[in-house]
Short mmCIF file of C-alpha atoms and ligand atoms in Angstrom, two decimals:
data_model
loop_
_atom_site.label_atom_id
_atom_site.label_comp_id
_atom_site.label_asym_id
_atom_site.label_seq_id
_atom_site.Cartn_x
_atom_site.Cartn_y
_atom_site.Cartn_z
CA UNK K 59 -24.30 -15.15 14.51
CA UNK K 60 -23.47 -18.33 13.49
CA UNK K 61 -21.87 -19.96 10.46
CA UNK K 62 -20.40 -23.28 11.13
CA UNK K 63 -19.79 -25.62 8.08
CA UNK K 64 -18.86 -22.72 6.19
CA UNK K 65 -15.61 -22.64 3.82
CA UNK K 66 -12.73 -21.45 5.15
CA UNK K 67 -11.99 -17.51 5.28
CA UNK K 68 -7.90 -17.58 5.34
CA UNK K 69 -6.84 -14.16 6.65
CA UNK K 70 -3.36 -15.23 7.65
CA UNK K 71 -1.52 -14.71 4.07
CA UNK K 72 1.57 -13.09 6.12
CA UNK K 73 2.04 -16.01 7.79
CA UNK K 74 2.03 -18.10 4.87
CA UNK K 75 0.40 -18.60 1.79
CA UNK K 76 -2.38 -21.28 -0.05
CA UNK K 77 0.30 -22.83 -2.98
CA UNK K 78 -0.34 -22.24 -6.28
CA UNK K 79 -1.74 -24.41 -9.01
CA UNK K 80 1.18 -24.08 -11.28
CA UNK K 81 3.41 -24.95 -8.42
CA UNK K 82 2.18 -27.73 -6.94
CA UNK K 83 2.59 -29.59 -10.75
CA UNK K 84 5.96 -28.36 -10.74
CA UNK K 85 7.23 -30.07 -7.67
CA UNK K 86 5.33 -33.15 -8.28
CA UNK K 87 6.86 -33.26 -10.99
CA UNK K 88 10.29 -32.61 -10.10
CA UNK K 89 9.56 -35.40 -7.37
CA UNK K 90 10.47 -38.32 -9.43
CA UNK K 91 13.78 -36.74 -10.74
CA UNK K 92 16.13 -37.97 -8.11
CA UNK K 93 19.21 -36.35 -10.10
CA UNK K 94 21.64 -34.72 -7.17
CA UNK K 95 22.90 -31.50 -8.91
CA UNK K 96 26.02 -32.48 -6.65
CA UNK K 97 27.18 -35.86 -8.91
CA UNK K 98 28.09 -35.88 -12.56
CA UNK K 99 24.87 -37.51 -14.84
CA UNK K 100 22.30 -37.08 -17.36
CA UNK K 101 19.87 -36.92 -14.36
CA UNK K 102 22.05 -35.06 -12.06
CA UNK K 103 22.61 -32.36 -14.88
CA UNK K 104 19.08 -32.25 -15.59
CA UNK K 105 18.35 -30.67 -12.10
CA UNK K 106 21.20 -28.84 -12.20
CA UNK K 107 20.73 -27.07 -15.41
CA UNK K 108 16.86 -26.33 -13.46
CA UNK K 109 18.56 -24.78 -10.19
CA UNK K 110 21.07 -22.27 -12.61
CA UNK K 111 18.43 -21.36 -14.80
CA UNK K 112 16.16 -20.13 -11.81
CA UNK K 113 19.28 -18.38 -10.27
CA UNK K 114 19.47 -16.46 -13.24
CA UNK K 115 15.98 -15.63 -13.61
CA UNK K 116 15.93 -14.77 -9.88
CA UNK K 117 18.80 -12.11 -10.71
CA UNK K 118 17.75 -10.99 -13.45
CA UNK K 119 13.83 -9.90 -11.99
CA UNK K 120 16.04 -7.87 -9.19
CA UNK K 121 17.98 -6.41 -11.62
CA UNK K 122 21.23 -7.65 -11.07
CA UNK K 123 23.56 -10.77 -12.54
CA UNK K 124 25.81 -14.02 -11.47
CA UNK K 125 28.81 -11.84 -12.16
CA UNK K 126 27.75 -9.04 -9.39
CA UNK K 127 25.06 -11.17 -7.18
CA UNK K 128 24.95 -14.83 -5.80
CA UNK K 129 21.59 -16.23 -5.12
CA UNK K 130 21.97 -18.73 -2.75
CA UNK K 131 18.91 -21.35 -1.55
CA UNK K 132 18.47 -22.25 2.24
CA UNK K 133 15.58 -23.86 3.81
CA UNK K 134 13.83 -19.71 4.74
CA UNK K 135 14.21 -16.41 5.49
CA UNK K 136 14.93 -17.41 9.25
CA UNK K 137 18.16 -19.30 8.07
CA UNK K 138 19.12 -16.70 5.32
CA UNK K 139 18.79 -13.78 8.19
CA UNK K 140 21.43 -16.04 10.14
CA UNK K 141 23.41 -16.73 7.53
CA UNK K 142 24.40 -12.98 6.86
CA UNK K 143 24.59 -12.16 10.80
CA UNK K 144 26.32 -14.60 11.40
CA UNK K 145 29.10 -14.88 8.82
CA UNK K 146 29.58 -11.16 8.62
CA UNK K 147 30.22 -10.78 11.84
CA UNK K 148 32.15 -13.83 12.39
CA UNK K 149 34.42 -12.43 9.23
CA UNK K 150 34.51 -9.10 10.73
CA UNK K 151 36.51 -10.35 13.52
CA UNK K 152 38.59 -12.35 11.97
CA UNK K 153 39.83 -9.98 9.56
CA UNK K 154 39.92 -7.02 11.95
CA UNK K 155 40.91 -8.80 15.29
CA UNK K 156 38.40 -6.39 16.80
CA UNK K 157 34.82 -6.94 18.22
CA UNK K 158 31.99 -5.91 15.32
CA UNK K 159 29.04 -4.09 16.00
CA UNK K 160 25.46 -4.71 14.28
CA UNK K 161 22.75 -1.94 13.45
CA UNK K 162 19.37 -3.55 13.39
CA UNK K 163 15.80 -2.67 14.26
CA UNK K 164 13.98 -3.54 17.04
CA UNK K 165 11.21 -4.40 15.23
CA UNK K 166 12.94 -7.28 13.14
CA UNK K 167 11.63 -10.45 12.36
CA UNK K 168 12.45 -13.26 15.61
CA UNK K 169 14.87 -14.73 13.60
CA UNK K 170 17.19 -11.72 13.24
CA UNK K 171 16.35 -10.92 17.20
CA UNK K 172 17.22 -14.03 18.55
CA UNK K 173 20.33 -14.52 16.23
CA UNK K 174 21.59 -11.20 17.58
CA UNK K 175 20.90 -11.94 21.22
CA UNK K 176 22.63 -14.77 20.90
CA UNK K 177 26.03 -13.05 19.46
CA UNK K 178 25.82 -10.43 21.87
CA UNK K 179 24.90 -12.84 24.79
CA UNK K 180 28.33 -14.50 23.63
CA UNK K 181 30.28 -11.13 23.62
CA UNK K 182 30.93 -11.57 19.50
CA UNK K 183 29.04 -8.56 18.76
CA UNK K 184 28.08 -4.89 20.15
CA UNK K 185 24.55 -4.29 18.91
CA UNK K 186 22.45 -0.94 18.17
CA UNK K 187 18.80 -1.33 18.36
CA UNK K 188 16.90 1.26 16.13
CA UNK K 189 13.27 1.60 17.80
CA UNK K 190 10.46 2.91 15.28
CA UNK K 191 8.42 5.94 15.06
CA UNK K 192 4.97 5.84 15.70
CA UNK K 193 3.88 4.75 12.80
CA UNK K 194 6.07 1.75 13.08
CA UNK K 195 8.64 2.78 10.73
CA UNK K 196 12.52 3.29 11.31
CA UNK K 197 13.98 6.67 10.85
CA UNK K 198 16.97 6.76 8.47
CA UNK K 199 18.32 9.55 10.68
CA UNK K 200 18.55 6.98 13.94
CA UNK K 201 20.86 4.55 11.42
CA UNK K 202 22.94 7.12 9.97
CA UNK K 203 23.48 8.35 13.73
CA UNK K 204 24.01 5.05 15.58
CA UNK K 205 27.19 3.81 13.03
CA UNK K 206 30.33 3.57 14.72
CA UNK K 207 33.53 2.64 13.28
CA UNK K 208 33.50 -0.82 14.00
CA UNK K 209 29.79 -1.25 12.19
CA UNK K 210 30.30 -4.42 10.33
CA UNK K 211 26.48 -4.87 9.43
CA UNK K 212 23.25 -2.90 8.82
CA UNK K 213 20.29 -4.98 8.43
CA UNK K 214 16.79 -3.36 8.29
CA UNK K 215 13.68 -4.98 7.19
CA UNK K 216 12.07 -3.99 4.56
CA UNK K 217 8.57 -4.48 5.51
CA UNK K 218 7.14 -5.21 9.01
CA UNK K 219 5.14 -8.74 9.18
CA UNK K 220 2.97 -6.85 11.86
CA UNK K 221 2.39 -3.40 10.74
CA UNK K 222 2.72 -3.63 7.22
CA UNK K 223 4.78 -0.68 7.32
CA UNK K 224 7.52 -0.07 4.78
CA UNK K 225 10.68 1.23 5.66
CA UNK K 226 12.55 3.98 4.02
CA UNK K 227 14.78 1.43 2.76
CA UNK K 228 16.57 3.79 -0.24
CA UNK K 229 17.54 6.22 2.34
CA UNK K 230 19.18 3.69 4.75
CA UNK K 231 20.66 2.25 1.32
CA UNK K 232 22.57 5.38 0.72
CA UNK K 233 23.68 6.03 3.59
CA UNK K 234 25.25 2.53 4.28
CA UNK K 235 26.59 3.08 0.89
CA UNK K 236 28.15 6.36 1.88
CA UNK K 237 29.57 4.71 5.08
CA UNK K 238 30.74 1.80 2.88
CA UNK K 239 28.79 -0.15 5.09
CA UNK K 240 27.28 -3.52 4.22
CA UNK K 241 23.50 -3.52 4.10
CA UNK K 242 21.24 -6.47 4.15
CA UNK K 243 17.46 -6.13 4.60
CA UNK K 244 14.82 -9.02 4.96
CA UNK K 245 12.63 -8.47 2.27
CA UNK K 246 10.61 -11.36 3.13
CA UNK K 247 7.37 -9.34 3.90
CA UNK K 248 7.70 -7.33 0.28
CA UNK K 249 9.52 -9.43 -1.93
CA UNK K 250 6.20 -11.12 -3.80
CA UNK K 251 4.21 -7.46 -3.83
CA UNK K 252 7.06 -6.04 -5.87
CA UNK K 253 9.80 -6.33 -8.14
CA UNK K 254 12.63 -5.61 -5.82
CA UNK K 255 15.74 -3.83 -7.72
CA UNK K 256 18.54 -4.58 -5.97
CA UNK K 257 20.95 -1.78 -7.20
CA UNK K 258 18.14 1.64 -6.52
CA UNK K 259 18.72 0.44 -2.94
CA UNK K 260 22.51 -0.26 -2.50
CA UNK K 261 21.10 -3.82 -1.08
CA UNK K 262 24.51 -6.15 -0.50
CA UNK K 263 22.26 -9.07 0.44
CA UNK K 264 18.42 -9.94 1.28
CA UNK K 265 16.64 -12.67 2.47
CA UNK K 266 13.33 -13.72 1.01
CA UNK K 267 11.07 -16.90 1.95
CA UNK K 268 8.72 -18.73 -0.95
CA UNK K 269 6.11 -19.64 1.45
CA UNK K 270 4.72 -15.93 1.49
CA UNK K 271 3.86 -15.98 -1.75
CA UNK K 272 1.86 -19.09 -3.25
CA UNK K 273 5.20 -21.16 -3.37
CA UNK K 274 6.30 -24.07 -1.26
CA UNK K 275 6.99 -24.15 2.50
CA UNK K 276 10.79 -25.14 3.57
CA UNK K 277 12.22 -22.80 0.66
CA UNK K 278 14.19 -19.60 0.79
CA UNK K 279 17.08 -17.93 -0.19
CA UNK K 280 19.63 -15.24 0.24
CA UNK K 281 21.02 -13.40 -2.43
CA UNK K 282 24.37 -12.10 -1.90
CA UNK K 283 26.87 -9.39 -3.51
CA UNK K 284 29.73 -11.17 -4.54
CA UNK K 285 32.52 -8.45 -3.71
CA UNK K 286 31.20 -9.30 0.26
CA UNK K 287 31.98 -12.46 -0.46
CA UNK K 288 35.51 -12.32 -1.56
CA UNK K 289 36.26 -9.65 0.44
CA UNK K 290 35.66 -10.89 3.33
CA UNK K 291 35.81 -14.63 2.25
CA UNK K 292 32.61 -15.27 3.82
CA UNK K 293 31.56 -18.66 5.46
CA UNK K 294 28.51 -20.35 5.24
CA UNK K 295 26.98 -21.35 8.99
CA UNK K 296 26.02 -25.09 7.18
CA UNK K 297 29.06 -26.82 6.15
CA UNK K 298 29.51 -28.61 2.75
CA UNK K 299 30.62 -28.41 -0.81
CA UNK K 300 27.11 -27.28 -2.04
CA UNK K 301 26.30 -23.68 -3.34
CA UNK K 302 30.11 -22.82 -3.96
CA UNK K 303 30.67 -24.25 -0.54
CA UNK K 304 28.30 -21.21 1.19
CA UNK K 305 25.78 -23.61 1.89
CA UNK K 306 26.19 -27.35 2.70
CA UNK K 307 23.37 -30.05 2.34
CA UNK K 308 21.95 -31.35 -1.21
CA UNK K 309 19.05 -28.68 -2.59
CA UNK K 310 15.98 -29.26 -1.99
CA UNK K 311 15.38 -29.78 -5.96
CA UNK K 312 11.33 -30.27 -6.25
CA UNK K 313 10.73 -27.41 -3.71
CA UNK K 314 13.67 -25.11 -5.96
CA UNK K 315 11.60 -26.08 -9.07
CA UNK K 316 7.91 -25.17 -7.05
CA UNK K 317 9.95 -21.82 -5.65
CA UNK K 318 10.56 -20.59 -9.52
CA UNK K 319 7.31 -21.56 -10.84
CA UNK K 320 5.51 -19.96 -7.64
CA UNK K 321 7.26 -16.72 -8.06
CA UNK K 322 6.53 -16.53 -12.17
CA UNK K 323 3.12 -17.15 -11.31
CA UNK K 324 2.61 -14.75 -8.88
CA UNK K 325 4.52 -11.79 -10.35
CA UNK K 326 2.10 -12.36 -13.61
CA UNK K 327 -0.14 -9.21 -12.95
CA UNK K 328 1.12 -8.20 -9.80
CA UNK K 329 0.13 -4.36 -9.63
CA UNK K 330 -3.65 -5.63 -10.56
CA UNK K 331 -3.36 -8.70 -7.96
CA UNK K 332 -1.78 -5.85 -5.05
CA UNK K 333 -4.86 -3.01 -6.41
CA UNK K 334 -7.29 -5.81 -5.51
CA UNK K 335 -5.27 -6.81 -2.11
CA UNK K 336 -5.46 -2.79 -1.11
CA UNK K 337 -9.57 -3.00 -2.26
CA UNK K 338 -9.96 -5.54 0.19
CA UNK K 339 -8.55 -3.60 3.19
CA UNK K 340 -10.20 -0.58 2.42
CA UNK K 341 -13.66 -2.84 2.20
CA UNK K 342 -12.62 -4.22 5.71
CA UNK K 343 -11.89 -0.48 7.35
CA UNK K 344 -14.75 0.84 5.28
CA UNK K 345 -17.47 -1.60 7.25
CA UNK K 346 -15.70 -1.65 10.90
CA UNK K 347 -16.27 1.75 10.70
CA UNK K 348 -19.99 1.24 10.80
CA UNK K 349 -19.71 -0.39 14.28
CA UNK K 350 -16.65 1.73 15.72
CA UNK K 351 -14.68 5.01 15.69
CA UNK K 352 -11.36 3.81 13.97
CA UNK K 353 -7.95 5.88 14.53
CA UNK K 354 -4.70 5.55 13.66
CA UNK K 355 -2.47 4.37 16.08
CA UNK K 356 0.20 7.54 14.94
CA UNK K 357 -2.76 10.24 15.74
CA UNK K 358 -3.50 7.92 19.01
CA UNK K 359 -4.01 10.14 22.48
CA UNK K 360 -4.60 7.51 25.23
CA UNK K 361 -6.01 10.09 27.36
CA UNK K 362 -8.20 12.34 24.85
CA UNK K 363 -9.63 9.17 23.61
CA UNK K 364 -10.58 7.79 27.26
CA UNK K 365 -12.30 10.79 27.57
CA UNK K 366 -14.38 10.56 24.22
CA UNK K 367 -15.36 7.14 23.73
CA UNK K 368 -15.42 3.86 25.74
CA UNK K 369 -14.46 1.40 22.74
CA UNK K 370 -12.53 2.15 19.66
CA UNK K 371 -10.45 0.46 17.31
CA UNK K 372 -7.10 0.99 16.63
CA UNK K 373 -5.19 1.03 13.23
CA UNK K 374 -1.53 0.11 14.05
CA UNK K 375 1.08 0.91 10.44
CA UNK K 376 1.24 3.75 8.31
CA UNK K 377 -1.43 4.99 6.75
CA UNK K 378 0.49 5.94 4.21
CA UNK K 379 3.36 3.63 3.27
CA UNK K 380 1.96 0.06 3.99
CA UNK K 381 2.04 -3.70 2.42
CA UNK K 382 -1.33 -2.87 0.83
CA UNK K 383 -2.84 -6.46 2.63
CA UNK K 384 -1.88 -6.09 6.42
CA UNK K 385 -4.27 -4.14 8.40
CA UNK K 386 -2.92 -4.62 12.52
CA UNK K 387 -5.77 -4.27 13.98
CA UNK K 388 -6.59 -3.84 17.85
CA UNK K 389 -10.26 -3.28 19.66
CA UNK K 390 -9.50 -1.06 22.30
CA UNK K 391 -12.30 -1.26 25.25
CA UNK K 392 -11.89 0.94 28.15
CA UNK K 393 -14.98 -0.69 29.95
CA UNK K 394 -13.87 -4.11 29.33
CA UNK K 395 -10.88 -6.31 29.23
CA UNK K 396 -10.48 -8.13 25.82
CA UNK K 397 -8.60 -10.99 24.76
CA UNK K 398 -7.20 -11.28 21.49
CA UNK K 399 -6.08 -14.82 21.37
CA UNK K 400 -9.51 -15.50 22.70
CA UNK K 401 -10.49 -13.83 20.06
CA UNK K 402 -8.91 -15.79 17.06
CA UNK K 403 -10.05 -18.64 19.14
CA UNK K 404 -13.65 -17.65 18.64
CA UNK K 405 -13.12 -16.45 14.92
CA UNK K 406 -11.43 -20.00 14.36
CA UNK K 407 -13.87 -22.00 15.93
CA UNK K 408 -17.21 -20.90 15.34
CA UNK K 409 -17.07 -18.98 12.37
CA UNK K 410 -14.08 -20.96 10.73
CA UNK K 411 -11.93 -17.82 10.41
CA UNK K 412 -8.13 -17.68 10.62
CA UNK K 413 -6.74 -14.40 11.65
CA UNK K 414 -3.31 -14.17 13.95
CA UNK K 415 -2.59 -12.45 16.84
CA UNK K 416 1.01 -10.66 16.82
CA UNK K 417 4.02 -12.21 14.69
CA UNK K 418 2.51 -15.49 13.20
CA UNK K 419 6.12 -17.03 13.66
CA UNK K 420 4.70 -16.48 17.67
CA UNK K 421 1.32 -16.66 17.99
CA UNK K 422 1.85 -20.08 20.32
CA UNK K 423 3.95 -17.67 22.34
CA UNK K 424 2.45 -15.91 25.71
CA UNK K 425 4.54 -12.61 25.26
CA UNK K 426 3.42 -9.56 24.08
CA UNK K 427 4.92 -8.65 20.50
CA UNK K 428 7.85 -6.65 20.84
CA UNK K 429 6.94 -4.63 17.61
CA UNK K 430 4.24 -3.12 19.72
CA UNK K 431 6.33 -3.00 23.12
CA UNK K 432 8.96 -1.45 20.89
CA UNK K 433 6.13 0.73 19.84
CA UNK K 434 5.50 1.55 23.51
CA UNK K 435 2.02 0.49 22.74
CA UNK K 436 -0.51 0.60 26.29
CA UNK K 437 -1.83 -2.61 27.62
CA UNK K 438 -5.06 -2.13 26.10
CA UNK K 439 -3.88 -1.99 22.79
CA UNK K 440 -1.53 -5.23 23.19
CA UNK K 441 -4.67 -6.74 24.80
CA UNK K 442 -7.11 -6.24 21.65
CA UNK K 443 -4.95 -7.09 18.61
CA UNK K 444 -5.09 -8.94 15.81
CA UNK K 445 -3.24 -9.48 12.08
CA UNK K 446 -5.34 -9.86 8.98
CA UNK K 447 -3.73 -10.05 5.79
CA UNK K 448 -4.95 -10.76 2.99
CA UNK K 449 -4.16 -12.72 -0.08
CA UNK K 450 -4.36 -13.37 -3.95
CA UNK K 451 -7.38 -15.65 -3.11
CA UNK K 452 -9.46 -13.62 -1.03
CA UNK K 453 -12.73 -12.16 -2.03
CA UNK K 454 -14.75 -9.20 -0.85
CA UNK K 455 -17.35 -11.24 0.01
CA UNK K 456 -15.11 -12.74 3.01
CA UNK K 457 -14.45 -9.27 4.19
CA UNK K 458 -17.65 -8.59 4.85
CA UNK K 459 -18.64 -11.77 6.10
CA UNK K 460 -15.38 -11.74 8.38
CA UNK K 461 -16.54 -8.09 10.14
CA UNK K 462 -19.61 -9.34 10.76
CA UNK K 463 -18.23 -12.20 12.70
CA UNK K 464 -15.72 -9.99 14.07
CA UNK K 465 -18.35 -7.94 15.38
CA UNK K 466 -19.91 -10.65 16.97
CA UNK K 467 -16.65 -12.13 18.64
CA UNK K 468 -15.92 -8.85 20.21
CA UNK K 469 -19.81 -8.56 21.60
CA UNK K 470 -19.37 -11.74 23.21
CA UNK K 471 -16.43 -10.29 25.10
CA UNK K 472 -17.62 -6.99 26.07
N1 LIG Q 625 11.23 -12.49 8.18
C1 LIG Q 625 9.97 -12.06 8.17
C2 LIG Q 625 9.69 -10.59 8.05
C3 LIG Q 625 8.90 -12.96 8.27
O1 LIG Q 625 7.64 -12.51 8.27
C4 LIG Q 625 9.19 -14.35 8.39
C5 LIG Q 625 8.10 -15.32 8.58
O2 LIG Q 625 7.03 -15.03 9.04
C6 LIG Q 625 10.54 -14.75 8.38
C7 LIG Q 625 11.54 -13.79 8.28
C8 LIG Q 625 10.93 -16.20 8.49
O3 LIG Q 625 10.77 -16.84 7.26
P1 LIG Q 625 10.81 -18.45 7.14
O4 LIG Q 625 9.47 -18.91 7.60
O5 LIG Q 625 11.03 -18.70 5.68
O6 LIG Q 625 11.93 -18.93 7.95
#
């Protein structure tokens, strides 16, 4: 099947997002005001006035205030996750004069993986590693029991870029609260699907990026309890008078502007817009199905299913707590050997479909995703995976047009 010249069919909305409309106006607009909110004028005030109003509205959608909560803008989630790992521990040590220790999952985003290699490479941290169940979520249990006394830092994600799956994040909440533990999660993955209240989850800080959901690229911010701060007179890892001195470097004020209006826009609706997003993946299981047996990856029996079928594709995430747009998705041949980032070559190419293969952060990258090693997922699984998530703009007509192709793509490999 071919369909070349044909409009693009975007499937990589967890990756990043098409930019809204509303927001593209906004920081065009917001371009020609060259007022820093750092000096002391009618333009400067101007953009000021902008950033404190959004900081408020911010707050105020995750239930919380400026007298509790800090919101504090950085350039993503990736700096936000450091930001928090970094300075708590860093804190930790100072205050205490003794080493911290870090609870995280080993399904995090590469950002919070790498940041914690690197403290524990340079002896500033011990680190737990919580590995998921099978259906890629972390049990509460496995945090509550790895805490020692020196646990400085839990940070959990809320929902997996790769699975989709949703973590039990009000469970972990209370028990970190229990502990008196601070808890940070990186929300970046459910922050635009819902409205996130801060307090029903004991949440001392999270990190969210505006590029997952129809707002500008470069934009992101961590919002922060302010008792942490004082407490334990946190640093930022940017030096610099901005942002109450937590975060040096002017603000990026047309992309701050684009961030507000992109979130506004996007939370107008939302439970419709997510209905629709959860329509679309049942469409896409609904006509794979035609072609192939589909399991679960959580009912998955290597064995039993060798002996039953020779192809069969594999649903990696809970079935039933998931981002309602992510379907992880592998093609599992026994007969043949398949190649997934042949695959989204193909899709890319000739049928001018963009899917991704693993975390989209490292989809350049030659290793296997650690979500699925951590998952202790076979070989053939690894080998036959791809992402799709879908977006706001999507339409049910690209579903369909996208298994077809899909189909295709895979028959040319098997
Ligand atoms: N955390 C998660 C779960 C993500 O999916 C991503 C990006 O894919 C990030 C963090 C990094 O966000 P940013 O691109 O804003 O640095």
């Amino acid at each position: 099947m071919s369909v070349s010249n044909s409009e693009l069919i975007y499937f990589d909305n967890n990756g990043t997002t098409k930019l809204c409309n509303e927001a593209i106006k906004e920081v065009t607009k917001w371009l020609s005001n060259y007022g820093n909110p750092s000096t002391d004028c009618k333009l400067a005030n101007k953009s000021k006035e902008m950033i404190n109003c959004g900081k408020n509205y911010i707050l105020k959608h995750c239930g919380v205030n400026s007298n509790n909560y800090s919101v504090i803008f950085t350039s993503g989630a990736t700096e936000s996750n450091c930001f928090i790992l970094r300075s708590m521990s860093s804190a930790y040590q100072k205050i205490n004069k003794q080493k911290p220790h870090i609870i995280i999952s080993a399904i995090e985003h590469p950002s919070i993986m790498a940041c914690c290699k690197s403290l524990y490479d340079n002896k500033c941290i011990d680190l737990t590693y919580i590995l998921p169940q099978s259906d890629g979520s972390i049990d509460p249990m496995d945090v509550k029991d790895a805490i020692k006394k020196n646990t400085c830092l839990i940070s959990i994600m809320f929902a997996n870029n790769e699975t989709g799956t949703i973590n039990n994040i009000e469970e972990i909440g209370k028990i970190a609260k229990q502990r008196k533990i601070p808890f940070h999660s990186d929300t970046v993955q459910i922050f635009g699907k819902m409205r996130l209240n801060i307090p029903k989850y004991n949440l001392d800080a999270i990190s969210v990026s505006f590029h997952k959901f129809y707002s500008p690229l470069g934009i992101g911010l961590l919002i922060i309890n302010n008792n942490l701060v004082n407490e334990y007179q946190l640093e930022g890892i940017i030096n610099g008078t901005q942002q109450g001195g937590l975060r040096g470097g002017t603000e990026s004020v047309p992309n701050i502007a684009g961030a507000i209006k992109g979130m506004n826009v996007n939370f107008i609706n939302r439970p419709i817009k997510n209905k629709k997003l959860k329509e679309l993946k049942l469409k896409c299981i609904e006509e794979l199905e035609k072609y192939w047996p589909i399991i679960y990856y959580e009912d998955f029996d290597n064995k039993q299913i060798k002996n039953k079928f020779d192809d069969v594709l594999v649903i990696i995430g809970s079935k039933t707590n998931c981002l309602p747009n992510t379907l992880l998705l592998s093609f599992v041949s026994f007969k043949s050997k398949i190649c997934n980032t042949q695959l989204k070559k193909t899709l890319e190419s000739k049928y001018n479909i963009i899917v991704a293969v693993g975390s989209a952060c490292s989809t350049k990258s030659k290793l296997a995703s650690h979500v699925l090693t951590n998952m202790n997922a076979s070989d053939e699984i690894k080998r036959g995976v791809i992402r799709i998530s879908f977006g706001d703009y999507n339409k049910l007509k690209e579903v369909t047009k996208f298994v077809k192709c899909y189909v295709s793509a895979i028959n040319e490999q098997i």
